[in-house]
mmCIF file of C-alpha atoms and ligand atoms in Angstrom:
data_model
loop_
_atom_site.group_PDB
_atom_site.id
_atom_site.type_symbol
_atom_site.label_atom_id
_atom_site.label_comp_id
_atom_site.label_asym_id
_atom_site.label_seq_id
_atom_site.Cartn_x
_atom_site.Cartn_y
_atom_site.Cartn_z
ATOM 1 C CA MET B 341 12.967 1.604 -75.732
ATOM 2 C CA LYS B 342 14.439 -0.508 -78.083
ATOM 3 C CA ILE B 343 14.101 0.438 -81.318
ATOM 4 C CA ALA B 344 14.494 -1.286 -84.535
ATOM 5 C CA PHE B 345 14.988 1.837 -88.379
ATOM 6 C CA PHE B 346 14.474 1.109 -91.144
ATOM 7 C CA GLY B 347 15.585 3.295 -94.063
ATOM 8 C CA ILE B 348 18.567 5.712 -92.943
ATOM 9 C CA GLY B 349 18.434 7.830 -96.264
ATOM 10 C CA LEU B 350 17.881 11.516 -96.193
ATOM 11 C CA MET B 351 14.965 11.413 -94.337
ATOM 12 C CA GLY B 352 15.414 8.517 -91.647
ATOM 13 C CA ALA B 353 19.244 9.463 -90.851
ATOM 14 C CA PRO B 354 18.408 12.460 -88.794
ATOM 15 C CA MET B 355 15.105 10.654 -87.577
ATOM 16 C CA ALA B 356 16.639 8.103 -86.309
ATOM 17 C CA GLN B 357 19.666 10.617 -84.330
ATOM 18 C CA ASN B 358 16.689 12.254 -82.617
ATOM 19 C CA LEU B 359 15.530 8.901 -81.369
ATOM 20 C CA LEU B 360 19.061 8.600 -80.169
ATOM 21 C CA LYS B 361 19.414 11.716 -78.500
ATOM 22 C CA ALA B 362 15.905 11.597 -76.653
ATOM 23 C CA GLY B 363 17.732 8.305 -75.487
ATOM 24 C CA HIS B 364 16.362 5.221 -77.252
ATOM 25 C CA SER B 365 18.431 2.497 -77.925
ATOM 26 C CA LEU B 366 18.708 1.750 -82.198
ATOM 27 C CA THR B 367 20.051 -0.977 -84.044
ATOM 28 C CA VAL B 368 19.190 0.285 -87.423
ATOM 29 C CA PHE B 369 19.245 -1.214 -90.786
ATOM 30 C CA ASP B 370 19.721 0.529 -94.828
ATOM 31 C CA LEU B 371 20.232 -1.805 -97.989
ATOM 32 C CA ASN B 372 23.372 0.857 -98.288
ATOM 33 C CA PRO B 373 25.627 -0.126 -94.561
ATOM 34 C CA ALA B 374 27.314 2.448 -95.061
ATOM 35 C CA LEU B 375 24.952 4.797 -93.951
ATOM 36 C CA ALA B 376 25.006 3.875 -90.575
ATOM 37 C CA GLU B 377 28.345 4.761 -89.825
ATOM 38 C CA PRO B 378 28.020 8.293 -87.805
ATOM 39 C CA LEU B 379 24.181 6.360 -86.025
ATOM 40 C CA VAL B 380 26.923 4.183 -85.051
ATOM 41 C CA ALA B 381 29.117 6.760 -83.725
ATOM 42 C CA ASN B 382 26.617 8.109 -81.939
ATOM 43 C CA GLY B 383 25.457 4.740 -80.225
ATOM 44 C CA ALA B 384 22.884 3.174 -82.443
ATOM 45 C CA ALA B 385 24.164 -1.223 -83.273
ATOM 46 C CA THR B 386 23.685 -2.445 -87.307
ATOM 47 C CA ALA B 387 22.328 -5.934 -88.058
ATOM 48 C CA ALA B 388 23.317 -7.817 -91.002
ATOM 49 C CA THR B 389 19.315 -8.470 -91.702
ATOM 50 C CA PRO B 390 15.768 -7.079 -90.876
ATOM 51 C CA ALA B 391 14.979 -9.888 -88.243
ATOM 52 C CA GLU B 392 18.006 -9.623 -87.139
ATOM 53 C CA ALA B 393 18.132 -5.526 -86.446
ATOM 54 C CA ALA B 394 14.571 -6.180 -84.978
ATOM 55 C CA ALA B 395 15.397 -8.827 -82.620
ATOM 56 C CA GLY B 396 13.918 -8.110 -79.229
ATOM 57 C CA CYS B 397 13.256 -4.794 -79.824
ATOM 58 C CA ALA B 398 9.758 -3.015 -78.914
ATOM 59 C CA ALA B 399 8.744 -0.516 -81.656
ATOM 60 C CA VAL B 400 10.450 -0.861 -85.198
ATOM 61 C CA VAL B 401 10.176 2.148 -87.854
ATOM 62 C CA SER B 402 10.588 2.678 -91.197
ATOM 63 C CA MET B 403 11.327 5.945 -93.490
ATOM 64 C CA LEU B 404 11.908 3.998 -96.843
ATOM 65 C CA PRO B 405 11.700 5.174 -100.104
ATOM 66 C CA HIS B 406 7.938 3.848 -102.378
ATOM 67 C CA ASP B 407 5.475 1.239 -101.638
ATOM 68 C CA GLY B 408 7.596 -1.122 -102.653
ATOM 69 C CA ALA B 409 10.282 -1.264 -100.185
ATOM 70 C CA VAL B 410 7.661 -1.328 -97.988
ATOM 71 C CA ARG B 411 5.494 -4.497 -99.009
ATOM 72 C CA GLY B 412 9.142 -6.454 -99.175
ATOM 73 C CA LEU B 413 10.473 -5.436 -95.678
ATOM 74 C CA TYR B 414 6.726 -6.316 -93.846
ATOM 75 C CA LEU B 415 5.124 -8.905 -96.311
ATOM 76 C CA GLY B 416 5.493 -11.885 -97.953
ATOM 77 C CA GLU B 417 6.725 -15.079 -96.547
ATOM 78 C CA ASN B 418 9.749 -14.296 -95.626
ATOM 79 C CA GLY B 419 8.932 -10.436 -95.113
ATOM 80 C CA LEU B 420 9.396 -8.677 -91.399
ATOM 81 C CA LEU B 421 5.463 -8.598 -90.236
ATOM 82 C CA GLY B 422 5.834 -12.480 -89.051
ATOM 83 C CA LYS B 423 8.715 -11.924 -87.468
ATOM 84 C CA LEU B 424 7.753 -9.568 -84.885
ATOM 85 C CA PRO B 425 6.602 -10.795 -81.813
ATOM 86 C CA ARG B 426 2.826 -10.435 -80.339
ATOM 87 C CA GLY B 427 2.463 -6.354 -79.611
ATOM 88 C CA THR B 428 5.423 -4.773 -81.773
ATOM 89 C CA LEU B 429 4.547 -1.531 -82.694
ATOM 90 C CA VAL B 430 5.466 -0.727 -86.533
ATOM 91 C CA ILE B 431 5.483 2.464 -87.210
ATOM 92 C CA ASP B 432 5.675 3.198 -91.454
ATOM 93 C CA CYS B 433 6.328 6.918 -91.937
ATOM 94 C CA SER B 434 7.316 6.368 -95.698
ATOM 95 C CA THR B 435 5.704 8.416 -98.500
ATOM 96 C CA VAL B 436 3.560 5.102 -99.763
ATOM 97 C CA SER B 437 -0.095 4.561 -101.625
ATOM 98 C CA ALA B 438 -3.206 3.949 -98.810
ATOM 99 C CA GLU B 439 -3.884 0.658 -100.541
ATOM 100 C CA CYS B 440 -0.334 -0.435 -99.345
ATOM 101 C CA ALA B 441 -0.498 1.512 -96.030
ATOM 102 C CA SER B 442 -3.990 -0.519 -95.704
ATOM 103 C CA GLU B 443 -2.003 -3.466 -96.499
ATOM 104 C CA VAL B 444 0.662 -3.745 -93.786
ATOM 105 C CA SER B 445 -1.654 -2.588 -91.139
ATOM 106 C CA LYS B 446 -3.782 -5.361 -92.192
ATOM 107 C CA ALA B 447 -1.203 -8.303 -92.444
ATOM 108 C CA ALA B 448 0.264 -6.281 -88.798
ATOM 109 C CA HIS B 449 -3.465 -6.545 -86.644
ATOM 110 C CA ALA B 450 -3.478 -10.249 -87.892
ATOM 111 C CA LEU B 451 -0.601 -10.893 -86.570
ATOM 112 C CA GLY B 452 -1.601 -9.092 -83.381
ATOM 113 C CA LEU B 453 1.133 -6.155 -83.790
ATOM 114 C CA GLY B 454 0.443 -2.381 -83.828
ATOM 115 C CA MET B 455 0.616 -0.066 -87.142
ATOM 116 C CA ILE B 456 0.302 2.993 -87.622
ATOM 117 C CA ASP B 457 0.938 4.697 -90.994
ATOM 118 C CA ALA B 458 2.648 8.012 -90.318
ATOM 119 C CA PRO B 459 4.203 9.983 -93.683
ATOM 120 C CA VAL B 460 5.921 13.477 -92.789
ATOM 121 C CA SER B 461 5.737 16.836 -93.443
ATOM 122 C CA GLY B 462 8.801 19.248 -93.553
ATOM 123 C CA GLY B 463 11.361 17.860 -95.561
ATOM 124 C CA VAL B 464 15.236 17.324 -94.792
ATOM 125 C CA ALA B 465 15.654 20.169 -92.307
ATOM 126 C CA GLY B 466 12.991 19.467 -90.643
ATOM 127 C CA ALA B 467 14.160 15.820 -89.668
ATOM 128 C CA ALA B 468 16.922 17.163 -88.488
ATOM 129 C CA ALA B 469 15.315 19.576 -86.780
ATOM 130 C CA GLY B 470 12.836 17.691 -84.852
ATOM 131 C CA THR B 471 10.261 19.240 -86.347
ATOM 132 C CA LEU B 472 8.970 17.250 -88.925
ATOM 133 C CA SER B 473 4.769 16.480 -88.685
ATOM 134 C CA PHE B 474 3.273 13.339 -88.553
ATOM 135 C CA LEU B 475 -0.195 12.440 -90.275
ATOM 136 C CA CYS B 476 -0.678 9.689 -88.657
ATOM 137 C CA GLY B 477 -3.075 6.573 -89.768
ATOM 138 C CA GLY B 478 -4.391 3.804 -87.573
ATOM 139 C CA VAL B 479 -6.059 3.534 -84.496
ATOM 140 C CA ALA B 480 -5.996 4.876 -81.792
ATOM 141 C CA ASP B 481 -4.157 3.035 -79.159
ATOM 142 C CA ASP B 482 -1.698 1.883 -81.760
ATOM 143 C CA LEU B 483 -0.861 6.305 -81.765
ATOM 144 C CA GLU B 484 -0.631 7.170 -77.917
ATOM 145 C CA ARG B 485 1.707 4.110 -77.952
ATOM 146 C CA ALA B 486 3.293 5.438 -81.058
ATOM 147 C CA ARG B 487 2.997 9.512 -79.456
ATOM 148 C CA PRO B 488 6.376 9.512 -77.647
ATOM 149 C CA LEU B 489 8.447 8.032 -80.375
ATOM 150 C CA LEU B 490 7.339 10.059 -82.906
ATOM 151 C CA GLU B 491 7.333 13.214 -80.224
ATOM 152 C CA ALA B 492 11.104 12.741 -80.151
ATOM 153 C CA MET B 493 11.160 13.469 -84.040
ATOM 154 C CA GLY B 494 9.037 15.918 -84.512
ATOM 155 C CA LYS B 495 6.405 18.587 -83.118
ATOM 156 C CA ASN B 496 2.884 17.701 -84.976
ATOM 157 C CA VAL B 497 1.638 14.650 -84.037
ATOM 158 C CA MET B 498 -2.307 14.353 -86.175
ATOM 159 C CA HIS B 499 -4.755 11.765 -86.160
ATOM 160 C CA ALA B 500 -5.605 12.443 -89.561
ATOM 161 C CA GLY B 501 -8.205 8.726 -89.256
ATOM 162 C CA GLY B 502 -8.217 5.066 -90.058
ATOM 163 C CA PRO B 503 -5.603 2.734 -91.204
ATOM 164 C CA GLY B 504 -3.998 4.594 -94.854
ATOM 165 C CA ALA B 505 -5.606 7.534 -93.419
ATOM 166 C CA GLY B 506 -2.379 9.048 -92.466
ATOM 167 C CA ALA B 507 -0.841 8.285 -96.520
ATOM 168 C CA VAL B 508 -4.273 10.061 -97.433
ATOM 169 C CA ALA B 509 -3.372 12.783 -95.924
ATOM 170 C CA LYS B 510 0.299 13.145 -97.224
ATOM 171 C CA ILE B 511 -1.033 12.772 -100.676
ATOM 172 C CA CYS B 512 -2.972 15.879 -100.508
ATOM 173 C CA ASN B 513 -0.784 17.144 -98.818
ATOM 174 C CA ASN B 514 1.848 17.529 -101.854
ATOM 175 C CA MET B 515 -0.557 17.686 -104.050
ATOM 176 C CA LEU B 516 -0.894 21.331 -103.615
ATOM 177 C CA LEU B 517 2.171 21.870 -101.959
ATOM 178 C CA ALA B 518 3.535 21.221 -106.179
ATOM 179 C CA ILE B 519 0.174 23.150 -106.828
ATOM 180 C CA HIS B 520 0.598 26.030 -105.013
ATOM 181 C CA MET B 521 4.856 26.215 -106.024
ATOM 182 C CA ILE B 522 4.369 26.075 -109.658
ATOM 183 C CA GLY B 523 1.113 28.843 -109.166
ATOM 184 C CA THR B 524 4.360 30.222 -107.522
ATOM 185 C CA CYS B 525 7.103 30.236 -109.302
ATOM 186 C CA GLU B 526 4.406 31.086 -113.008
ATOM 187 C CA ALA B 527 3.450 34.640 -110.599
ATOM 188 C CA LEU B 528 7.141 35.256 -110.098
ATOM 189 C CA GLN B 529 8.840 34.897 -114.007
ATOM 190 C CA LEU B 530 5.618 36.777 -115.033
ATOM 191 C CA GLY B 531 7.469 39.804 -112.582
ATOM 192 C CA VAL B 532 10.597 38.960 -113.289
ATOM 193 C CA ASP B 533 10.045 39.299 -117.731
ATOM 194 C CA ASN B 534 7.814 42.065 -117.488
ATOM 195 C CA GLY B 535 10.634 43.904 -115.382
ATOM 196 C CA LEU B 536 9.681 43.185 -111.352
ATOM 197 C CA ASP B 537 12.620 42.239 -109.954
ATOM 198 C CA PRO B 538 11.585 38.917 -107.716
ATOM 199 C CA LYS B 539 12.487 40.491 -104.032
ATOM 200 C CA VAL B 540 10.215 43.326 -104.832
ATOM 201 C CA LEU B 541 7.450 41.344 -105.947
ATOM 202 C CA SER B 542 7.831 38.624 -103.614
ATOM 203 C CA GLU B 543 7.397 40.853 -100.790
ATOM 204 C CA ILE B 544 4.570 42.380 -102.466
ATOM 205 C CA MET B 545 2.727 39.104 -102.096
ATOM 206 C CA LEU B 546 3.798 38.476 -99.321
ATOM 207 C CA LYS B 547 1.674 41.441 -97.971
ATOM 208 C CA SER B 548 -1.429 40.661 -100.955
ATOM 209 C CA SER B 549 -3.791 37.679 -101.305
ATOM 210 C CA GLY B 550 -1.102 35.882 -103.304
ATOM 211 C CA ARG B 551 1.067 34.796 -100.127
ATOM 212 C CA ASN B 552 1.447 30.999 -99.479
ATOM 213 C CA TRP B 553 3.688 29.139 -97.980
ATOM 214 C CA SER B 554 6.102 28.741 -100.988
ATOM 215 C CA LEU B 555 6.669 32.251 -101.101
ATOM 216 C CA GLU B 556 6.589 32.265 -97.661
ATOM 217 C CA LEU B 557 9.084 29.726 -96.845
ATOM 218 C CA TYR B 558 10.489 28.256 -99.828
ATOM 219 C CA ASN B 559 11.095 30.714 -102.520
ATOM 220 C CA PRO B 560 11.495 29.450 -105.656
ATOM 221 C CA TYR B 561 14.003 32.373 -107.596
ATOM 222 C CA PRO B 562 17.122 32.191 -107.094
ATOM 223 C CA GLY B 563 18.150 35.206 -104.641
ATOM 224 C CA VAL B 564 15.325 35.515 -103.028
ATOM 225 C CA MET B 565 15.841 34.077 -99.678
ATOM 226 C CA GLU B 566 19.204 33.293 -98.645
ATOM 227 C CA THR B 567 18.557 29.414 -96.872
ATOM 228 C CA ALA B 568 15.850 28.856 -100.135
ATOM 229 C CA PRO B 569 16.680 25.285 -102.261
ATOM 230 C CA ALA B 570 16.639 27.581 -105.358
ATOM 231 C CA SER B 571 20.126 30.354 -103.710
ATOM 232 C CA ARG B 572 22.116 27.396 -103.967
ATOM 233 C CA GLU B 573 20.864 26.167 -107.338
ATOM 234 C CA TYR B 574 18.940 23.841 -105.767
ATOM 235 C CA SER B 575 20.685 21.300 -104.033
ATOM 236 C CA GLY B 576 19.529 20.047 -100.968
ATOM 237 C CA GLY B 577 15.428 19.797 -100.888
ATOM 238 C CA PHE B 578 13.040 18.056 -101.504
ATOM 239 C CA GLN B 579 13.574 15.406 -104.850
ATOM 240 C CA VAL B 580 11.800 15.761 -108.298
ATOM 241 C CA ALA B 581 11.822 12.563 -107.731
ATOM 242 C CA LEU B 582 10.368 12.510 -104.525
ATOM 243 C CA MET B 583 7.313 14.583 -105.462
ATOM 244 C CA HIS B 584 7.101 13.770 -108.800
ATOM 245 C CA LYS B 585 5.957 10.055 -106.803
ATOM 246 C CA ASP B 586 4.003 11.583 -104.833
ATOM 247 C CA LEU B 587 2.268 13.103 -107.046
ATOM 248 C CA GLY B 588 1.812 9.734 -109.054
ATOM 249 C CA LEU B 589 -0.279 7.961 -105.508
ATOM 250 C CA ALA B 590 -2.146 11.481 -105.575
ATOM 251 C CA MET B 591 -3.053 10.759 -109.245
ATOM 252 C CA GLN B 592 -3.987 7.381 -108.741
ATOM 253 C CA ALA B 593 -6.031 7.652 -106.111
ATOM 254 C CA ALA B 594 -8.043 10.469 -107.878
ATOM 255 C CA GLN B 595 -8.219 7.723 -110.367
ATOM 256 C CA LYS B 596 -10.028 5.336 -107.379
ATOM 257 C CA SER B 597 -12.490 7.919 -106.185
ATOM 258 C CA GLN B 598 -12.590 9.424 -109.561
ATOM 259 C CA SER B 599 -12.215 12.910 -107.860
ATOM 260 C CA THR B 600 -11.988 15.853 -110.220
ATOM 261 C CA THR B 601 -8.451 17.081 -109.766
ATOM 262 C CA PRO B 602 -6.995 18.970 -113.572
ATOM 263 C CA LEU B 603 -4.716 21.161 -111.255
ATOM 264 C CA GLY B 604 -3.004 17.826 -109.796
ATOM 265 C CA ALA B 605 -2.785 16.197 -112.948
ATOM 266 C CA LEU B 606 -1.111 19.372 -114.367
ATOM 267 C CA ALA B 607 0.791 19.309 -112.167
ATOM 268 C CA LYS B 608 2.098 15.594 -111.901
ATOM 269 C CA GLN B 609 2.639 16.460 -116.762
ATOM 270 C CA LEU B 610 5.016 19.305 -115.199
ATOM 271 C CA TYR B 611 7.297 17.709 -113.007
ATOM 272 C CA SER B 612 6.826 14.647 -115.297
ATOM 273 C CA LEU B 613 9.195 16.860 -118.047
ATOM 274 C CA GLN B 614 11.280 18.194 -115.718
ATOM 275 C CA VAL B 615 12.938 14.151 -114.858
ATOM 276 C CA ALA B 616 12.988 14.250 -118.433
ATOM 277 C CA GLN B 617 15.359 16.841 -118.535
ATOM 278 C CA GLY B 618 17.230 15.084 -116.294
ATOM 279 C CA LYS B 619 16.799 16.829 -113.415
ATOM 280 C CA ALA B 620 14.832 14.586 -111.058
ATOM 281 C CA LYS B 621 17.613 15.294 -109.052
ATOM 282 C CA LEU B 622 16.775 18.979 -108.560
ATOM 283 C CA ASP B 623 14.695 20.399 -105.457
ATOM 284 C CA PHE B 624 11.271 20.828 -106.967
ATOM 285 C CA SER B 625 11.240 24.779 -106.810
ATOM 286 C CA SER B 626 13.652 24.045 -109.861
ATOM 287 C CA ILE B 627 9.948 23.534 -111.802
ATOM 288 C CA LEU B 628 10.818 27.839 -112.318
ATOM 289 C CA GLN B 629 13.174 26.757 -115.050
ATOM 290 C CA LEU B 630 10.337 24.969 -116.971
ATOM 291 C CA LEU B 631 8.727 28.680 -117.066
ATOM 292 C CA GLN B 632 12.572 30.121 -117.966
ATOM 293 C CA HIS B 633 13.231 31.988 -121.309
ATOM 294 C CA ALA B 634 16.052 29.743 -123.044
ATOM 295 C CA ASP B 635 17.771 32.973 -123.312
HETATM 296 P P1 NAD H 50 15.978 7.659 -99.501
HETATM 297 O O1 NAD H 50 16.754 7.528 -100.613
HETATM 298 O O2 NAD H 50 17.123 9.256 -98.988
HETATM 299 O O3 NAD H 50 16.762 7.259 -98.191
HETATM 300 C C1 NAD H 50 15.500 6.018 -98.318
HETATM 301 C C2 NAD H 50 16.462 4.905 -98.237
HETATM 302 O O4 NAD H 50 16.075 3.539 -97.745
HETATM 303 C C3 NAD H 50 18.146 4.581 -98.704
HETATM 304 O O5 NAD H 50 19.007 4.511 -98.097
HETATM 305 C C4 NAD H 50 17.481 3.067 -99.354
HETATM 306 O O6 NAD H 50 18.909 2.393 -99.451
HETATM 307 C C5 NAD H 50 16.665 2.506 -97.815
HETATM 308 N N1 NAD H 50 16.477 1.273 -98.156
HETATM 309 C C6 NAD H 50 15.731 1.213 -99.362
HETATM 310 N N2 NAD H 50 15.021 0.102 -99.529
HETATM 311 C C7 NAD H 50 14.704 -1.209 -97.977
HETATM 312 C C8 NAD H 50 15.354 -1.960 -97.280
HETATM 313 N N3 NAD H 50 14.161 -2.769 -97.402
HETATM 314 N N4 NAD H 50 15.681 -1.692 -96.242
HETATM 315 C C9 NAD H 50 16.041 -1.440 -95.606
HETATM 316 N N5 NAD H 50 16.527 0.384 -96.287
HETATM 317 C C10 NAD H 50 15.712 0.413 -97.391
HETATM 318 O O7 NAD H 50 14.876 8.778 -99.572
HETATM 319 P P2 NAD H 50 14.918 10.054 -98.334
HETATM 320 O O8 NAD H 50 14.654 11.372 -99.185
HETATM 321 O O9 NAD H 50 15.375 9.708 -97.046
HETATM 322 O O10 NAD H 50 12.794 9.540 -98.199
HETATM 323 C C11 NAD H 50 12.620 8.418 -97.397
HETATM 324 C C12 NAD H 50 11.090 8.748 -97.204
HETATM 325 O O11 NAD H 50 10.613 9.961 -96.906
HETATM 326 C C13 NAD H 50 9.974 8.035 -99.323
HETATM 327 O O12 NAD H 50 8.841 7.764 -98.605
HETATM 328 C C14 NAD H 50 9.788 10.273 -99.387
HETATM 329 O O13 NAD H 50 8.529 10.396 -100.523
HETATM 330 C C15 NAD H 50 9.303 10.293 -97.429
HETATM 331 N N6 NAD H 50 9.315 12.140 -97.794
HETATM 332 C C16 NAD H 50 10.743 12.358 -97.802
HETATM 333 C C17 NAD H 50 11.225 14.098 -97.638
HETATM 334 C C18 NAD H 50 12.165 14.669 -98.439
HETATM 335 O O14 NAD H 50 12.378 15.796 -98.150
HETATM 336 N N7 NAD H 50 13.355 13.473 -98.963
HETATM 337 C C19 NAD H 50 10.056 14.969 -96.884
HETATM 338 C C20 NAD H 50 8.994 13.716 -97.126
HETATM 339 C C21 NAD H 50 8.922 12.484 -96.979
#
C-alpha cells in the first residue's frame, strides 16, 4: 500500500521502518527533514509539504508529540484532511487527548475519510521490534482496514470503542504505569535504606504479591536489570516529559468526568518535580532519584 508517514521521531522512525520491511511504499514527512535519511536509505521517499507527502496515498499514519501538532497537521483551512481524497484512511498513533482524537475523527468522517485513533504501548524497544500494542478507537470498518498496517508495526491490535476510546485507554494505562512505577521505586528504596540488596528484594517481590510490570520488565534500581534504562543512567527509554504529558491528559479527562484519581494526581505532581529538577529527558523510572537521600 502507498502510505504517508508523519512524525519520524524516536517512535515514528522504527514504526516506519517496519512498514517498509512489510513491503509498503512510504513517503515520510517530519519538521526535521534530517530524520528521513535512514528511511530514505531503505527506500522511503520524502516530500516538501504534508499534502505532497500524502498525494496518491491510500493511508496516512501519524506519530506526533501532542494535541497541537495533531490538530496543526490535520485540521483548519490548510489542514491535511481537506486535501485527502474520499476513502483515504487516517491512523493517528500519537498520544493525545480524547477530545483531540474525537475532533479529528469527526472532521475526517465528515469528509468521507476513514479514521482511527491508535495510540501505542510498548515504547521505543517495542516500536523497533514490531511488538507494539495498539489501543484503538473508531468504527469497526476503519479498524479492519487499518489492521494489516498495524500488524506490520505491532503484535496486539485492540479495539477500545468508538472514536477517542483509544486515547482514553492509553491515558488510563499510563496513569497506572506511573503509579506502579512510583510504588516500585518507593518499596525498593525503603528496602535499600534498611539494608537490603535491591536485587534480592526485587527477586522476593517478584515471587510475592508486590509483583508488577515495572518490577518484572523495567526495574528502576540501577544495576538490578541490565537491559533496563536504570542501568544506563536512565537514557533511551520513555522520557519523564512524556509521562508528565500523559498524566496531564489523564488529569484533564478526570476533571471532565469528575473521576476521583488521587494517586494519579500525586503521580503528576511527582513527575512535575522531576521535570523542574531538569530531568525531563531522563527515562520515567528515574523518579527513584526523588526518593533517594541526597548523600
Ligand atoms: P519525538 O519527539 O521523538 O518525535 C516526534 C516527531 O514529530 C519529531 O521528530 C517532530 O519533529 C515531529 N513533528 C512534530 N510536529 C510535526 C508536524 N506537524 N509534522 C511532521 N512532523 C512533526 O517523540 P516520540 O517519542 O516519537 O513520541 C511520539 C508520540 O508517541 C508522542 O505522542 C508520545 O507520547 C507517544 N509515545 C511515545 C513513547 C516513547 O517511548 N517514546 C511510547 C508510547 C507513546
